[in-house]
């Protein structure tokens, strides 16, 4: 039998051939600011309660977990508020799995998914994995998305599913409720608002959750990976009409949320106030990054998230490599002249800004003031 030596030798599905898997660099460095994690550690008292919950759950791991993860859905509904109940809530192993299940239920061969590029790179990968056609819609200047532009792209492409990232990753751009409502009214398909970073928005910013009543095709996804500092636990969830959660039951794997995951998430949610106490500090570091990056001569974009995309970088790969040599890992997300940095602790932010200042800044040949403000 002939040995298989590479992906090219395997009978992959046609739409997967030539693709590369998702993967931000996983490097062990003193300052990792590349994947938008909450870099603050979990408070010690909360960690103790999570450990106690895991210790209790481990006693019954010889049995399958609650397939309906009822206690977790109830806890998530309480956390979100807005009159939601457990019937409105779904959860899975990270919001990526939630979105994958949405595509399994509502996408697939002959169906299409519209996103507005540049946006979260996993959207197109999830589309490929479910054999859903990916459509990259256009944005306005400075990566904004107005109601008119959203409706125009929906009318032009007639998608079955629309993903709206609010605030947008990797640009940090906030998204108005007016754009979301206009997009919903312009389609008969499923509209998903990905609010993975919603907790970092300015205080008082309304969530798309407020649009759910009367909109049975609107889904709002969230995660515990960011604001909750719970990335390693892999817990994502969404809120929607109960009929949507029934649809997702058709495609979920049996017992897809382990007893340990459910126990850890329930314990963390019981301490939501403490878990979210660091969000104000992160907002402060984000705003500091915007101010200081501009002072250093870069062009930071407005951000409602826990990261900042900044332009005016003469050679992104060179700057990325130079920072890495100093033990600081940020993200080159492939937008020419740009890099992205996560808002970490005050100390991490200082180390990044000081290193960047030491590196200096070399203008791109022929760069103009308008180009720097892109």
Short mmCIF file of C-alpha atoms in Angstrom, two decimals, residues 142-329:
data_model
loop_
_atom_site.label_atom_id
_atom_site.label_comp_id
_atom_site.label_asym_id
_atom_site.label_seq_id
_atom_site.Cartn_x
_atom_site.Cartn_y
_atom_site.Cartn_z
CA UNK A 142 -12.41 52.88 8.23
CA UNK A 143 -14.08 49.43 8.45
CA UNK A 144 -17.44 50.90 9.49
CA UNK A 145 -20.72 49.26 8.45
CA UNK A 146 -23.68 51.54 7.86
CA UNK A 147 -27.29 50.36 7.49
CA UNK A 148 -27.24 51.35 3.81
CA UNK A 149 -24.10 49.37 3.03
CA UNK A 150 -25.32 46.30 4.91
CA UNK A 151 -28.67 46.34 3.11
CA UNK A 152 -26.98 46.91 -0.25
CA UNK A 153 -24.73 43.87 0.20
CA UNK A 154 -27.60 41.70 1.39
CA UNK A 155 -29.72 42.73 -1.57
CA UNK A 156 -26.82 42.09 -3.94
CA UNK A 157 -25.93 38.62 -2.63
CA UNK A 158 -29.22 37.20 -1.20
CA UNK A 159 -27.50 35.13 1.53
CA UNK A 160 -29.19 32.46 3.62
CA UNK A 161 -27.24 33.44 6.74
CA UNK A 162 -25.59 36.71 7.80
CA UNK A 163 -22.86 37.02 10.43
CA UNK A 164 -22.43 40.47 11.98
CA UNK A 165 -19.46 40.83 14.33
CA UNK A 166 -20.20 43.45 17.00
CA UNK A 167 -17.71 44.89 17.78
CA UNK A 168 -15.87 43.61 14.75
CA UNK A 169 -12.79 41.41 14.98
CA UNK A 170 -10.04 42.18 13.88
CA UNK A 171 -10.82 45.90 13.51
CA UNK A 172 -12.61 46.60 16.82
CA UNK A 173 -15.28 48.58 14.97
CA UNK A 174 -18.56 49.03 16.91
CA UNK A 175 -21.80 48.15 15.13
CA UNK A 176 -25.01 50.11 15.59
CA UNK A 177 -28.37 48.57 16.42
CA UNK A 178 -29.72 50.44 13.40
CA UNK A 179 -27.44 48.43 11.10
CA UNK A 180 -28.46 45.16 12.76
CA UNK A 181 -32.19 45.95 12.50
CA UNK A 182 -31.81 47.04 8.87
CA UNK A 183 -29.94 43.86 8.00
CA UNK A 184 -32.62 41.75 9.64
CA UNK A 185 -35.41 43.51 7.75
CA UNK A 186 -33.54 43.07 4.45
CA UNK A 187 -33.45 39.26 4.59
CA UNK A 188 -35.66 36.24 5.21
CA UNK A 189 -32.63 34.31 6.44
CA UNK A 190 -30.83 33.84 9.74
CA UNK A 191 -28.99 36.84 11.19
CA UNK A 192 -26.30 36.15 13.79
CA UNK A 193 -24.79 38.97 15.82
CA UNK A 194 -21.47 37.80 17.27
CA UNK A 195 -21.02 39.74 20.52
CA UNK A 196 -17.88 37.96 21.70
CA UNK A 197 -16.44 41.29 22.89
CA UNK A 198 -19.67 43.02 23.92
CA UNK A 199 -18.70 43.44 27.58
CA UNK A 200 -15.82 45.73 26.58
CA UNK A 201 -18.08 48.27 24.86
CA UNK A 202 -18.50 51.64 26.61
CA UNK A 203 -20.84 51.52 29.59
CA UNK A 204 -24.42 52.01 28.46
CA UNK A 205 -23.91 50.63 24.96
CA UNK A 206 -27.07 48.66 24.09
CA UNK A 207 -26.69 45.01 23.13
CA UNK A 208 -28.33 43.30 20.18
CA UNK A 209 -30.12 41.28 22.87
CA UNK A 210 -32.55 44.19 23.08
CA UNK A 211 -33.59 43.49 19.48
CA UNK A 212 -34.57 39.86 20.06
CA UNK A 213 -38.30 40.33 20.87
CA UNK A 214 -40.33 39.81 17.69
CA UNK A 215 -37.29 38.76 15.64
CA UNK A 216 -37.34 34.96 15.58
CA UNK A 217 -34.53 34.75 13.00
CA UNK A 218 -32.11 36.87 15.08
CA UNK A 219 -29.43 35.06 17.09
CA UNK A 220 -26.97 36.77 19.47
CA UNK A 221 -23.84 34.79 20.30
CA UNK A 222 -21.53 35.43 23.25
CA UNK A 223 -18.50 33.80 24.87
CA UNK A 224 -16.97 33.37 28.31
CA UNK A 225 -13.48 33.39 26.77
CA UNK A 226 -12.93 37.15 26.76
CA UNK A 227 -14.44 39.30 29.51
CA UNK A 228 -14.86 36.29 31.81
CA UNK A 229 -11.15 35.32 31.49
CA UNK A 230 -12.34 31.78 30.78
CA UNK A 231 -10.77 31.01 27.41
CA UNK A 232 -9.28 27.71 28.54
CA UNK A 233 -12.68 26.39 29.65
CA UNK A 234 -14.17 26.75 26.14
CA UNK A 235 -17.70 27.99 26.82
CA UNK A 236 -19.71 29.91 24.25
CA UNK A 237 -23.45 30.50 24.08
CA UNK A 238 -26.24 32.27 22.25
CA UNK A 239 -29.64 33.76 22.91
CA UNK A 240 -32.48 33.36 20.44
CA UNK A 241 -36.08 32.31 19.98
CA UNK A 242 -36.71 28.85 21.56
CA UNK A 243 -37.37 27.43 18.07
CA UNK A 244 -33.73 28.17 17.22
CA UNK A 245 -32.42 26.18 20.17
CA UNK A 246 -34.67 23.32 19.07
CA UNK A 247 -33.03 23.50 15.63
CA UNK A 248 -29.57 23.32 17.18
CA UNK A 249 -30.54 20.18 19.09
CA UNK A 250 -30.88 18.47 15.69
CA UNK A 251 -27.16 18.88 14.96
CA UNK A 252 -25.43 18.90 18.34
CA UNK A 253 -23.46 15.85 19.38
CA UNK A 254 -24.97 13.97 22.34
CA UNK A 255 -23.70 15.20 25.70
CA UNK A 256 -21.53 17.77 23.95
CA UNK A 257 -20.86 19.81 27.12
CA UNK A 258 -18.93 17.78 29.68
CA UNK A 259 -19.91 17.68 33.34
CA UNK A 260 -16.62 19.43 34.18
CA UNK A 261 -17.26 22.23 31.69
CA UNK A 262 -20.75 22.75 33.05
CA UNK A 263 -19.53 22.78 36.66
CA UNK A 264 -16.73 25.25 35.95
CA UNK A 265 -18.98 27.60 34.00
CA UNK A 266 -21.73 27.53 36.64
CA UNK A 267 -19.21 28.38 39.36
CA UNK A 268 -17.77 31.24 37.30
CA UNK A 269 -21.22 32.66 36.55
CA UNK A 270 -22.04 32.63 40.25
CA UNK A 271 -19.18 35.13 40.58
CA UNK A 272 -19.95 37.21 37.50
CA UNK A 273 -19.40 40.51 39.33
CA UNK A 274 -15.88 39.53 40.40
CA UNK A 275 -15.08 37.97 37.04
CA UNK A 276 -16.08 41.15 35.22
CA UNK A 277 -14.44 43.55 37.69
CA UNK A 278 -11.31 43.64 35.51
CA UNK A 279 -13.24 44.81 32.43
CA UNK A 280 -12.99 48.48 33.45
CA UNK A 281 -9.21 48.12 33.75
CA UNK A 282 -9.05 46.54 30.29
CA UNK A 283 -11.15 49.33 28.78
CA UNK A 284 -8.73 51.79 30.34
CA UNK A 285 -5.72 50.04 28.81
CA UNK A 286 -7.46 49.91 25.43
CA UNK A 287 -8.11 53.65 25.53
CA UNK A 288 -4.53 54.20 26.64
CA UNK A 289 -3.30 52.21 23.64
CA UNK A 290 -5.35 54.38 21.27
CA UNK A 291 -3.90 57.59 22.74
CA UNK A 292 -0.31 56.38 22.97
CA UNK A 293 -0.23 54.71 19.55
CA UNK A 294 -1.40 57.98 18.01
CA UNK A 295 1.26 59.85 19.98
CA UNK A 296 3.89 57.49 18.53
CA UNK A 297 2.71 58.37 15.03
CA UNK A 298 0.53 55.37 14.25
CA UNK A 299 -3.12 55.41 13.16
CA UNK A 300 -5.22 53.46 15.69
CA UNK A 301 -8.81 52.66 14.70
CA UNK A 302 -11.67 53.24 17.10
CA UNK A 303 -12.37 50.13 19.16
CA UNK A 304 -15.21 48.87 21.30
CA UNK A 305 -13.29 45.72 22.11
CA UNK A 306 -10.29 44.59 24.19
CA UNK A 307 -7.84 45.15 21.34
CA UNK A 308 -6.69 47.90 19.01
CA UNK A 309 -5.96 47.68 15.30
CA UNK A 310 -3.42 50.30 14.26
CA UNK A 311 -2.24 51.40 10.85
CA UNK A 312 0.78 53.35 9.67
CA UNK A 313 3.13 50.39 10.19
CA UNK A 314 5.88 50.59 7.58
CA UNK A 315 6.69 46.86 7.67
CA UNK A 316 4.26 44.83 9.82
CA UNK A 317 6.32 41.63 9.67
CA UNK A 318 9.51 43.45 10.64
CA UNK A 319 7.80 45.19 13.56
CA UNK A 320 6.14 41.93 14.63
CA UNK A 321 9.49 40.12 14.60
CA UNK A 322 11.31 42.90 16.43
CA UNK A 323 8.69 42.93 19.21
CA UNK A 324 8.84 39.14 19.43
CA UNK A 325 12.60 39.37 19.95
CA UNK A 326 11.80 41.43 23.04
CA UNK A 327 9.35 38.81 24.31
CA UNK A 328 6.19 40.59 23.14
CA UNK A 329 3.76 38.77 20.86
#
